[in-house]
Amino acid sequence: MPKIDLQSIEQTNRTGYPSPFDRDVEGRWYRRVAPSSGMADFGVGHVTLRPGAWSSQRHWHDGEDEFLVMLEGEAILVEDDGRSLLTAGDCAAWPKGSTNGHHLINESDNDCVFIVVGGGTNIGGGYSDVDLKFTKDGQYVHRDGTPYPEAERPA
Amino acid sequence: MPKIDLQSIEQTNRTGYPSPFDRDVEGRWYRRVAPSSGMADFGVGHVTLRPGAWSSQRHWHDGEDEFLVMLEGEAILVEDDGRSLLTAGDCAAWPKGSTNGHHLINESDNDCVFIVVGGGTNIGGGYSDVDLKFTKDGQYVHRDGTPYPEAERPA
């Protein structure tokens, strides 16, 4: 049945971020929904942020649109132009190519849960607040292009 | 700010279905979220089903993956192999090309609200229970290919 059994999908807090950027996402627990569901046209993440966790370093994608809908709890969306509260039912969209970086921070005392959808093609992207960018080949590099020690692919 | 102001997006119950298939979706009120948000890699619908309303005639897409997450209320997902209850937080996926048609019926006494995402390319698709299919050109036709009187594009 296409109703998705979320519990059957591995939930992980794995990240490929080089140190020390990995610490902010330790409390980000996610499931990759699309592959096991047979979908290939876009990616779907089911994400839980523990209190204090970040969804990512503040970033943008050069070639991939991103959409988020909050399911439970609340988080603060941080962008160049300020902070917005996202609560259950709130939606946000980040079209590819906009360098107005975004991330969510769970500043509450409870978990928050959201769905994030990504489409398009990875051609790289950047981070607003740290010396980091990611390449079309899935590598993390400094802003000057120097590689970080090889870790996992960007997540 | 990329937080989406849903209230600013037109909500409509328009349908291109030929009569009498349009009646079942009279209580389906939706917003097209992607265009006004600048996203192009996939479509996003924010849909409210009034009590009794159907999300669509039971259908599939030959070339487009579809993903749904329930935000509020509940509905029955109907497919070839039976019925499933979807409540807030439940997700479902319909990979392109599977002819196991699906739709949601709100059999409850309250509205239900969901997000639906569609990707890929429209190359047509079919309907499980009625003499209808849609073409890559956005026309509704009988199963034998005879056109229905021109209406709107499939929705």
mmCIF file of N, CA and C in Angstrom, chain A residues 11-122:
data_model
loop_
_atom_site.group_PDB
_atom_site.id
_atom_site.type_symbol
_atom_site.label_atom_id
_atom_site.label_comp_id
_atom_site.label_asym_id
_atom_site.label_seq_id
_atom_site.Cartn_x
_atom_site.Cartn_y
_atom_site.Cartn_z
ATOM 1 N N GLN A 11 15.845 5.794 10.692
ATOM 2 C CA GLN A 11 15.957 7.180 11.161
ATOM 3 C C GLN A 11 17.401 7.378 11.627
ATOM 4 N N THR A 12 18.026 8.426 11.130
ATOM 5 C CA THR A 12 19.444 8.612 11.415
ATOM 6 C C THR A 12 19.740 10.077 11.707
ATOM 7 N N ASN A 13 20.809 10.313 12.437
ATOM 8 C CA ASN A 13 21.286 11.692 12.615
ATOM 9 C C ASN A 13 22.647 11.874 11.941
ATOM 10 N N ARG A 14 22.927 10.999 10.981
ATOM 11 C CA ARG A 14 24.182 11.047 10.242
ATOM 12 C C ARG A 14 24.336 12.407 9.543
ATOM 13 N N THR A 15 25.542 12.868 9.442
ATOM 14 C CA THR A 15 25.817 14.069 8.654
ATOM 15 C C THR A 15 27.193 13.944 8.037
ATOM 16 N N GLY A 16 27.365 14.569 6.899
ATOM 17 C CA GLY A 16 28.669 14.620 6.274
ATOM 18 C C GLY A 16 29.415 15.909 6.569
ATOM 19 N N TYR A 17 28.810 16.797 7.355
ATOM 20 C CA TYR A 17 29.470 18.073 7.664
ATOM 21 C C TYR A 17 30.828 17.840 8.295
ATOM 22 N N PRO A 18 31.836 18.570 7.860
ATOM 23 C CA PRO A 18 33.116 18.531 8.558
ATOM 24 C C PRO A 18 32.973 19.196 9.931
ATOM 25 N N SER A 19 33.828 18.744 10.857
ATOM 26 C CA SER A 19 33.863 19.357 12.182
ATOM 27 C C SER A 19 34.331 20.796 12.050
ATOM 28 N N PRO A 20 33.803 21.743 12.785
ATOM 29 C CA PRO A 20 32.863 21.583 13.899
ATOM 30 C C PRO A 20 31.407 21.801 13.501
ATOM 31 N N PHE A 21 31.146 21.823 12.164
ATOM 32 C CA PHE A 21 29.802 22.183 11.707
ATOM 33 C C PHE A 21 28.787 21.059 11.947
ATOM 34 N N ASP A 22 29.308 19.872 12.276
ATOM 35 C CA ASP A 22 28.426 18.726 12.495
ATOM 36 C C ASP A 22 27.678 18.810 13.829
ATOM 37 N N ARG A 23 28.236 19.553 14.777
ATOM 38 C CA ARG A 23 27.646 19.501 16.135
ATOM 39 C C ARG A 23 26.242 20.102 16.180
ATOM 40 N N ASP A 24 26.011 21.112 15.357
ATOM 41 C CA ASP A 24 24.711 21.795 15.404
ATOM 42 C C ASP A 24 23.564 20.910 14.925
ATOM 43 N N VAL A 25 23.891 19.868 14.191
ATOM 44 C CA VAL A 25 22.836 19.000 13.647
ATOM 45 C C VAL A 25 22.802 17.628 14.324
ATOM 46 N N GLU A 26 23.449 17.509 15.448
ATOM 47 C CA GLU A 26 23.428 16.222 16.164
ATOM 48 C C GLU A 26 22.015 15.809 16.545
ATOM 49 N N GLY A 27 21.162 16.781 16.812
ATOM 50 C CA GLY A 27 19.792 16.482 17.224
ATOM 51 C C GLY A 27 18.809 16.498 16.065
ATOM 52 N N ARG A 28 19.311 16.367 14.858
ATOM 53 C CA ARG A 28 18.455 16.290 13.663
ATOM 54 C C ARG A 28 18.338 14.821 13.257
ATOM 55 N N TRP A 29 17.169 14.266 13.407
ATOM 56 C CA TRP A 29 16.930 12.845 13.104
ATOM 57 C C TRP A 29 16.011 12.768 11.894
ATOM 58 N N TYR A 30 16.467 12.125 10.835
ATOM 59 C CA TYR A 30 15.698 12.163 9.593
ATOM 60 C C TYR A 30 15.570 10.794 8.946
ATOM 61 N N ARG A 31 14.508 10.714 8.145
ATOM 62 C CA ARG A 31 14.257 9.545 7.305
ATOM 63 C C ARG A 31 14.221 10.004 5.849
ATOM 64 N N ARG A 32 14.861 9.272 4.978
ATOM 65 C CA ARG A 32 14.762 9.529 3.535
ATOM 66 C C ARG A 32 13.586 8.720 3.003
ATOM 67 N N VAL A 33 12.520 9.423 2.620
ATOM 68 C CA VAL A 33 11.261 8.760 2.316
ATOM 69 C C VAL A 33 11.171 8.308 0.864
ATOM 70 N N ALA A 34 11.786 9.078 -0.032
ATOM 71 C CA ALA A 34 11.531 8.842 -1.455
ATOM 72 C C ALA A 34 12.063 7.500 -1.966
ATOM 73 N N PRO A 35 13.313 7.153 -1.726
ATOM 74 C CA PRO A 35 13.835 5.951 -2.398
ATOM 75 C C PRO A 35 13.012 4.704 -2.116
ATOM 76 N N SER A 36 12.676 4.475 -0.842
ATOM 77 C CA SER A 36 11.970 3.239 -0.503
ATOM 78 C C SER A 36 10.524 3.266 -0.974
ATOM 79 N N SER A 37 10.038 4.451 -1.351
ATOM 80 C CA SER A 37 8.662 4.569 -1.830
ATOM 81 C C SER A 37 8.583 4.467 -3.350
ATOM 82 N N GLY A 38 9.737 4.381 -4.004
ATOM 83 C CA GLY A 38 9.744 4.244 -5.460
ATOM 84 C C GLY A 38 9.717 5.560 -6.200
ATOM 85 N N MET A 39 9.827 6.671 -5.481
ATOM 86 C CA MET A 39 9.788 7.982 -6.137
ATOM 87 C C MET A 39 11.195 8.404 -6.553
ATOM 88 N N ALA A 40 11.286 9.046 -7.707
ATOM 89 C CA ALA A 40 12.588 9.485 -8.215
ATOM 90 C C ALA A 40 12.575 10.937 -8.686
ATOM 91 N N ASP A 41 11.402 11.535 -8.793
ATOM 92 C CA ASP A 41 11.318 12.893 -9.352
ATOM 93 C C ASP A 41 11.717 13.979 -8.368
ATOM 94 N N PHE A 42 11.699 13.644 -7.089
ATOM 95 C CA PHE A 42 12.112 14.599 -6.054
ATOM 96 C C PHE A 42 12.463 13.790 -4.806
ATOM 97 N N GLY A 43 13.180 14.440 -3.892
ATOM 98 C CA GLY A 43 13.505 13.804 -2.626
ATOM 99 C C GLY A 43 12.560 14.273 -1.539
ATOM 100 N N VAL A 44 12.301 13.408 -0.561
ATOM 101 C CA VAL A 44 11.437 13.755 0.563
ATOM 102 C C VAL A 44 12.135 13.342 1.860
ATOM 103 N N GLY A 45 12.297 14.291 2.752
ATOM 104 C CA GLY A 45 12.834 13.986 4.066
ATOM 105 C C GLY A 45 11.795 14.186 5.140
ATOM 106 N N HIS A 46 11.736 13.244 6.075
ATOM 107 C CA HIS A 46 10.862 13.368 7.252
ATOM 108 C C HIS A 46 11.806 13.608 8.425
ATOM 109 N N VAL A 47 11.755 14.808 8.982
ATOM 110 C CA VAL A 47 12.798 15.270 9.886
ATOM 111 C C VAL A 47 12.227 15.619 11.262
ATOM 112 N N THR A 48 12.889 15.131 12.296
ATOM 113 C CA THR A 48 12.591 15.530 13.670
ATOM 114 C C THR A 48 13.784 16.303 14.213
ATOM 115 N N LEU A 49 13.523 17.488 14.744
ATOM 116 C CA LEU A 49 14.570 18.258 15.423
ATOM 117 C C LEU A 49 14.323 18.191 16.923
ATOM 118 N N ARG A 50 15.309 17.661 17.635
ATOM 119 C CA ARG A 50 15.247 17.685 19.096
ATOM 120 C C ARG A 50 15.435 19.133 19.564
ATOM 121 N N PRO A 51 15.028 19.435 20.788
ATOM 122 C CA PRO A 51 15.249 20.801 21.300
ATOM 123 C C PRO A 51 16.715 21.220 21.124
ATOM 124 N N GLY A 52 16.916 22.392 20.568
ATOM 125 C CA GLY A 52 18.259 22.915 20.352
ATOM 126 C C GLY A 52 18.871 22.569 19.007
ATOM 127 N N ALA A 53 18.294 21.612 18.308
ATOM 128 C CA ALA A 53 18.914 21.170 17.057
ATOM 129 C C ALA A 53 18.661 22.141 15.914
ATOM 130 N N TRP A 54 19.594 22.142 14.961
ATOM 131 C CA TRP A 54 19.460 22.895 13.719
ATOM 132 C C TRP A 54 19.081 21.923 12.599
ATOM 133 N N SER A 55 18.352 22.424 11.607
ATOM 134 C CA SER A 55 18.031 21.588 10.443
ATOM 135 C C SER A 55 19.245 21.416 9.550
ATOM 136 N N SER A 56 20.177 22.375 9.605
ATOM 137 C CA SER A 56 21.374 22.388 8.755
ATOM 138 C C SER A 56 22.158 23.633 9.129
ATOM 139 N N GLN A 57 23.362 23.757 8.603
ATOM 140 C CA GLN A 57 23.959 25.084 8.572
ATOM 141 C C GLN A 57 23.134 25.920 7.594
ATOM 142 N N ARG A 58 23.130 27.221 7.801
ATOM 143 C CA ARG A 58 22.299 28.100 6.951
ATOM 144 C C ARG A 58 22.868 28.085 5.536
ATOM 145 N N HIS A 59 22.041 27.698 4.561
ATOM 146 C CA HIS A 59 22.543 27.336 3.228
ATOM 147 C C HIS A 59 21.552 27.684 2.128
ATOM 148 N N TRP A 60 22.013 27.506 0.907
ATOM 149 C CA TRP A 60 21.124 27.557 -0.254
ATOM 150 C C TRP A 60 21.619 26.547 -1.286
ATOM 151 N N HIS A 61 20.726 26.255 -2.236
ATOM 152 C CA HIS A 61 21.054 25.338 -3.332
ATOM 153 C C HIS A 61 21.057 26.113 -4.644
ATOM 154 N N ASP A 62 22.088 25.935 -5.434
ATOM 155 C CA ASP A 62 22.140 26.621 -6.735
ATOM 156 C C ASP A 62 21.190 25.998 -7.760
ATOM 157 N N GLY A 63 20.906 24.711 -7.624
ATOM 158 C CA GLY A 63 20.138 24.035 -8.674
ATOM 159 C C GLY A 63 18.939 23.247 -8.196
ATOM 160 N N GLU A 64 18.523 23.434 -6.947
ATOM 161 C CA GLU A 64 17.435 22.604 -6.411
ATOM 162 C C GLU A 64 16.437 23.447 -5.633
ATOM 163 N N ASP A 65 15.179 23.399 -6.035
ATOM 164 C CA ASP A 65 14.122 24.014 -5.238
ATOM 165 C C ASP A 65 13.898 23.198 -3.965
ATOM 166 N N GLU A 66 13.506 23.885 -2.904
ATOM 167 C CA GLU A 66 13.280 23.215 -1.617
ATOM 168 C C GLU A 66 11.967 23.728 -1.030
ATOM 169 N N PHE A 67 11.186 22.805 -0.493
ATOM 170 C CA PHE A 67 9.881 23.138 0.103
ATOM 171 C C PHE A 67 9.757 22.436 1.448
ATOM 172 N N LEU A 68 9.173 23.110 2.411
ATOM 173 C CA LEU A 68 9.036 22.534 3.761
ATOM 174 C C LEU A 68 7.638 22.792 4.297
ATOM 175 N N VAL A 69 7.081 21.791 4.957
ATOM 176 C CA VAL A 69 5.835 21.998 5.702
ATOM 177 C C VAL A 69 6.024 21.441 7.114
ATOM 178 N N MET A 70 5.685 22.241 8.102
ATOM 179 C CA MET A 70 5.834 21.848 9.504
ATOM 180 C C MET A 70 4.654 20.963 9.895
ATOM 181 N N LEU A 71 4.940 19.855 10.541
ATOM 182 C CA LEU A 71 3.880 18.926 10.954
ATOM 183 C C LEU A 71 3.544 19.029 12.434
ATOM 184 N N GLU A 72 4.555 19.155 13.264
ATOM 185 C CA GLU A 72 4.355 19.191 14.723
ATOM 186 C C GLU A 72 5.362 20.134 15.342
ATOM 187 N N GLY A 73 4.967 20.756 16.445
ATOM 188 C CA GLY A 73 5.896 21.598 17.188
ATOM 189 C C GLY A 73 6.186 22.891 16.459
ATOM 190 N N GLU A 74 7.331 23.492 16.776
ATOM 191 C CA GLU A 74 7.661 24.776 16.178
ATOM 192 C C GLU A 74 9.163 24.943 16.069
ATOM 193 N N ALA A 75 9.563 25.805 15.145
ATOM 194 C CA ALA A 75 10.979 26.113 14.979
ATOM 195 C C ALA A 75 11.090 27.533 14.448
ATOM 196 N N ILE A 76 12.295 28.085 14.593
ATOM 197 C CA ILE A 76 12.567 29.410 14.065
ATOM 198 C C ILE A 76 13.275 29.264 12.719
ATOM 199 N N LEU A 77 12.697 29.876 11.701
ATOM 200 C CA LEU A 77 13.338 29.958 10.393
ATOM 201 C C LEU A 77 14.233 31.197 10.387
ATOM 202 N N VAL A 78 15.514 30.998 10.095
ATOM 203 C CA VAL A 78 16.469 32.102 10.050
ATOM 204 C C VAL A 78 16.925 32.321 8.616
ATOM 205 N N GLU A 79 16.847 33.575 8.176
ATOM 206 C CA GLU A 79 17.275 33.961 6.839
ATOM 207 C C GLU A 79 18.017 35.289 6.928
ATOM 208 N N ASP A 80 18.523 35.768 5.798
ATOM 209 C CA ASP A 80 19.247 37.046 5.808
ATOM 210 C C ASP A 80 18.432 38.162 6.434
ATOM 211 N N ASP A 81 17.129 38.117 6.180
ATOM 212 C CA ASP A 81 16.290 39.232 6.579
ATOM 213 C C ASP A 81 15.536 38.993 7.874
ATOM 214 N N GLY A 82 15.987 38.015 8.660
ATOM 215 C CA GLY A 82 15.400 37.881 9.982
ATOM 216 C C GLY A 82 14.908 36.505 10.328
ATOM 217 N N ARG A 83 14.076 36.463 11.358
ATOM 218 C CA ARG A 83 13.585 35.228 11.942
ATOM 219 C C ARG A 83 12.077 35.152 11.792
ATOM 220 N N SER A 84 11.574 33.937 11.495
ATOM 221 C CA SER A 84 10.126 33.707 11.415
ATOM 222 C C SER A 84 9.813 32.458 12.219
ATOM 223 N N LEU A 85 8.696 32.473 12.909
ATOM 224 C CA LEU A 85 8.244 31.291 13.631
ATOM 225 C C LEU A 85 7.445 30.404 12.682
ATOM 226 N N LEU A 86 7.795 29.121 12.647
ATOM 227 C CA LEU A 86 7.024 28.152 11.865
ATOM 228 C C LEU A 86 6.343 27.190 12.825
ATOM 229 N N THR A 87 5.028 27.095 12.728
ATOM 230 C CA THR A 87 4.270 26.148 13.548
ATOM 231 C C THR A 87 3.511 25.188 12.625
ATOM 232 N N ALA A 88 2.845 24.216 13.230
ATOM 233 C CA ALA A 88 2.204 23.160 12.442
ATOM 234 C C ALA A 88 1.322 23.744 11.340
ATOM 235 N N GLY A 89 1.513 23.275 10.130
ATOM 236 C CA GLY A 89 0.747 23.739 8.980
ATOM 237 C C GLY A 89 1.439 24.823 8.187
ATOM 238 N N ASP A 90 2.465 25.451 8.766
ATOM 239 C CA ASP A 90 3.187 26.500 8.034
ATOM 240 C C ASP A 90 4.069 25.887 6.938
ATOM 241 N N CYS A 91 4.149 26.601 5.828
ATOM 242 C CA CYS A 91 4.929 26.161 4.675
ATOM 243 C C CYS A 91 5.989 27.208 4.343
ATOM 244 N N ALA A 92 7.093 26.760 3.766
ATOM 245 C CA ALA A 92 8.133 27.676 3.314
ATOM 246 C C ALA A 92 8.742 27.110 2.034
ATOM 247 N N ALA A 93 9.246 28.005 1.189
ATOM 248 C CA ALA A 93 9.810 27.587 -0.094
ATOM 249 C C ALA A 93 11.089 28.359 -0.351
ATOM 250 N N TRP A 94 12.091 27.672 -0.888
ATOM 251 C CA TRP A 94 13.359 28.303 -1.223
ATOM 252 C C TRP A 94 13.716 27.926 -2.655
ATOM 253 N N PRO A 95 13.390 28.806 -3.583
ATOM 254 C CA PRO A 95 13.717 28.516 -4.984
ATOM 255 C C PRO A 95 15.233 28.437 -5.178
ATOM 256 N N LYS A 96 15.637 27.560 -6.063
ATOM 257 C CA LYS A 96 17.066 27.394 -6.364
ATOM 258 C C LYS A 96 17.669 28.720 -6.817
ATOM 259 N N GLY A 97 18.941 28.902 -6.463
ATOM 260 C CA GLY A 97 19.662 30.059 -6.963
ATOM 261 C C GLY A 97 19.578 31.288 -6.099
ATOM 262 N N SER A 98 18.601 31.347 -5.191
ATOM 263 C CA SER A 98 18.544 32.476 -4.256
ATOM 264 C C SER A 98 19.603 32.256 -3.184
ATOM 265 N N THR A 99 20.478 33.232 -3.010
ATOM 266 C CA THR A 99 21.554 33.075 -2.022
ATOM 267 C C THR A 99 21.161 33.596 -0.638
ATOM 268 N N ASN A 100 19.862 33.774 -0.438
ATOM 269 C CA ASN A 100 19.332 34.098 0.893
ATOM 270 C C ASN A 100 19.250 32.791 1.686
ATOM 271 N N GLY A 101 20.340 32.472 2.387
ATOM 272 C CA GLY A 101 20.428 31.183 3.072
ATOM 273 C C GLY A 101 19.372 31.013 4.151
ATOM 274 N N HIS A 102 19.032 29.762 4.420
ATOM 275 C CA HIS A 102 17.984 29.455 5.392
ATOM 276 C C HIS A 102 18.365 28.238 6.224
ATOM 277 N N HIS A 103 17.881 28.217 7.428
ATOM 278 C CA HIS A 103 17.810 26.987 8.210
ATOM 279 C C HIS A 103 16.781 27.169 9.326
ATOM 280 N N LEU A 104 16.446 26.060 9.974
ATOM 281 C CA LEU A 104 15.517 26.076 11.094
ATOM 282 C C LEU A 104 16.271 25.734 12.370
ATOM 283 N N ILE A 105 15.896 26.397 13.446
ATOM 284 C CA ILE A 105 16.454 26.096 14.758
ATOM 285 C C ILE A 105 15.294 25.805 15.696
ATOM 286 N N ASN A 106 15.376 24.665 16.371
ATOM 287 C CA ASN A 106 14.337 24.339 17.337
ATOM 288 C C ASN A 106 14.715 24.948 18.682
ATOM 289 N N GLU A 107 14.156 26.096 18.965
ATOM 290 C CA GLU A 107 14.442 26.793 20.220
ATOM 291 C C GLU A 107 13.423 26.437 21.304
ATOM 292 N N SER A 108 12.535 25.504 21.000
ATOM 293 C CA SER A 108 11.492 25.131 21.963
ATOM 294 C C SER A 108 11.976 23.990 22.856
ATOM 295 N N ASP A 109 11.127 23.591 23.779
ATOM 296 C CA ASP A 109 11.475 22.506 24.710
ATOM 297 C C ASP A 109 10.964 21.153 24.233
ATOM 298 N N ASN A 110 10.358 21.142 23.030
ATOM 299 C CA ASN A 110 9.796 19.896 22.517
ATOM 300 C C ASN A 110 10.314 19.632 21.116
ATOM 301 N N ASP A 111 10.233 18.373 20.683
ATOM 302 C CA ASP A 111 10.603 18.051 19.316
ATOM 303 C C ASP A 111 9.727 18.827 18.337
ATOM 304 N N CYS A 112 10.263 19.106 17.170
ATOM 305 C CA CYS A 112 9.419 19.527 16.057
ATOM 306 C C CYS A 112 9.663 18.563 14.905
ATOM 307 N N VAL A 113 8.642 18.446 14.053
ATOM 308 C CA VAL A 113 8.680 17.480 12.947
ATOM 309 C C VAL A 113 8.255 18.196 11.678
ATOM 310 N N PHE A 114 8.993 17.992 10.597
ATOM 311 C CA PHE A 114 8.605 18.584 9.321
ATOM 312 C C PHE A 114 8.936 17.656 8.160
ATOM 313 N N ILE A 115 8.298 17.949 7.039
ATOM 314 C CA ILE A 115 8.593 17.301 5.758
ATOM 315 C C ILE A 115 9.336 18.307 4.898
ATOM 316 N N VAL A 116 10.417 17.871 4.275
ATOM 317 C CA VAL A 116 11.130 18.737 3.342
ATOM 318 C C VAL A 116 11.259 18.008 2.002
ATOM 319 N N VAL A 117 10.992 18.748 0.919
ATOM 320 C CA VAL A 117 11.018 18.203 -0.436
ATOM 321 C C VAL A 117 12.082 18.949 -1.230
ATOM 322 N N GLY A 118 12.891 18.219 -1.971
ATOM 323 C CA GLY A 118 13.905 18.840 -2.815
ATOM 324 C C GLY A 118 13.838 18.296 -4.236
ATOM 325 N N GLY A 119 13.911 19.200 -5.209
ATOM 326 C CA GLY A 119 13.877 18.762 -6.605
ATOM 327 C C GLY A 119 15.042 19.339 -7.372
ATOM 328 N N GLY A 120 15.023 19.171 -8.676
ATOM 329 C CA GLY A 120 16.074 19.741 -9.508
ATOM 330 C C GLY A 120 17.330 18.895 -9.502
ATOM 331 N N THR A 121 18.451 19.552 -9.768
ATOM 332 C CA THR A 121 19.736 18.868 -9.915
ATOM 333 C C THR A 121 20.779 19.566 -9.068
ATOM 334 N N ASN A 122 21.532 18.792 -8.306
ATOM 335 C CA ASN A 122 22.594 19.388 -7.497
ATOM 336 C C ASN A 122 23.721 19.913 -8.382
#
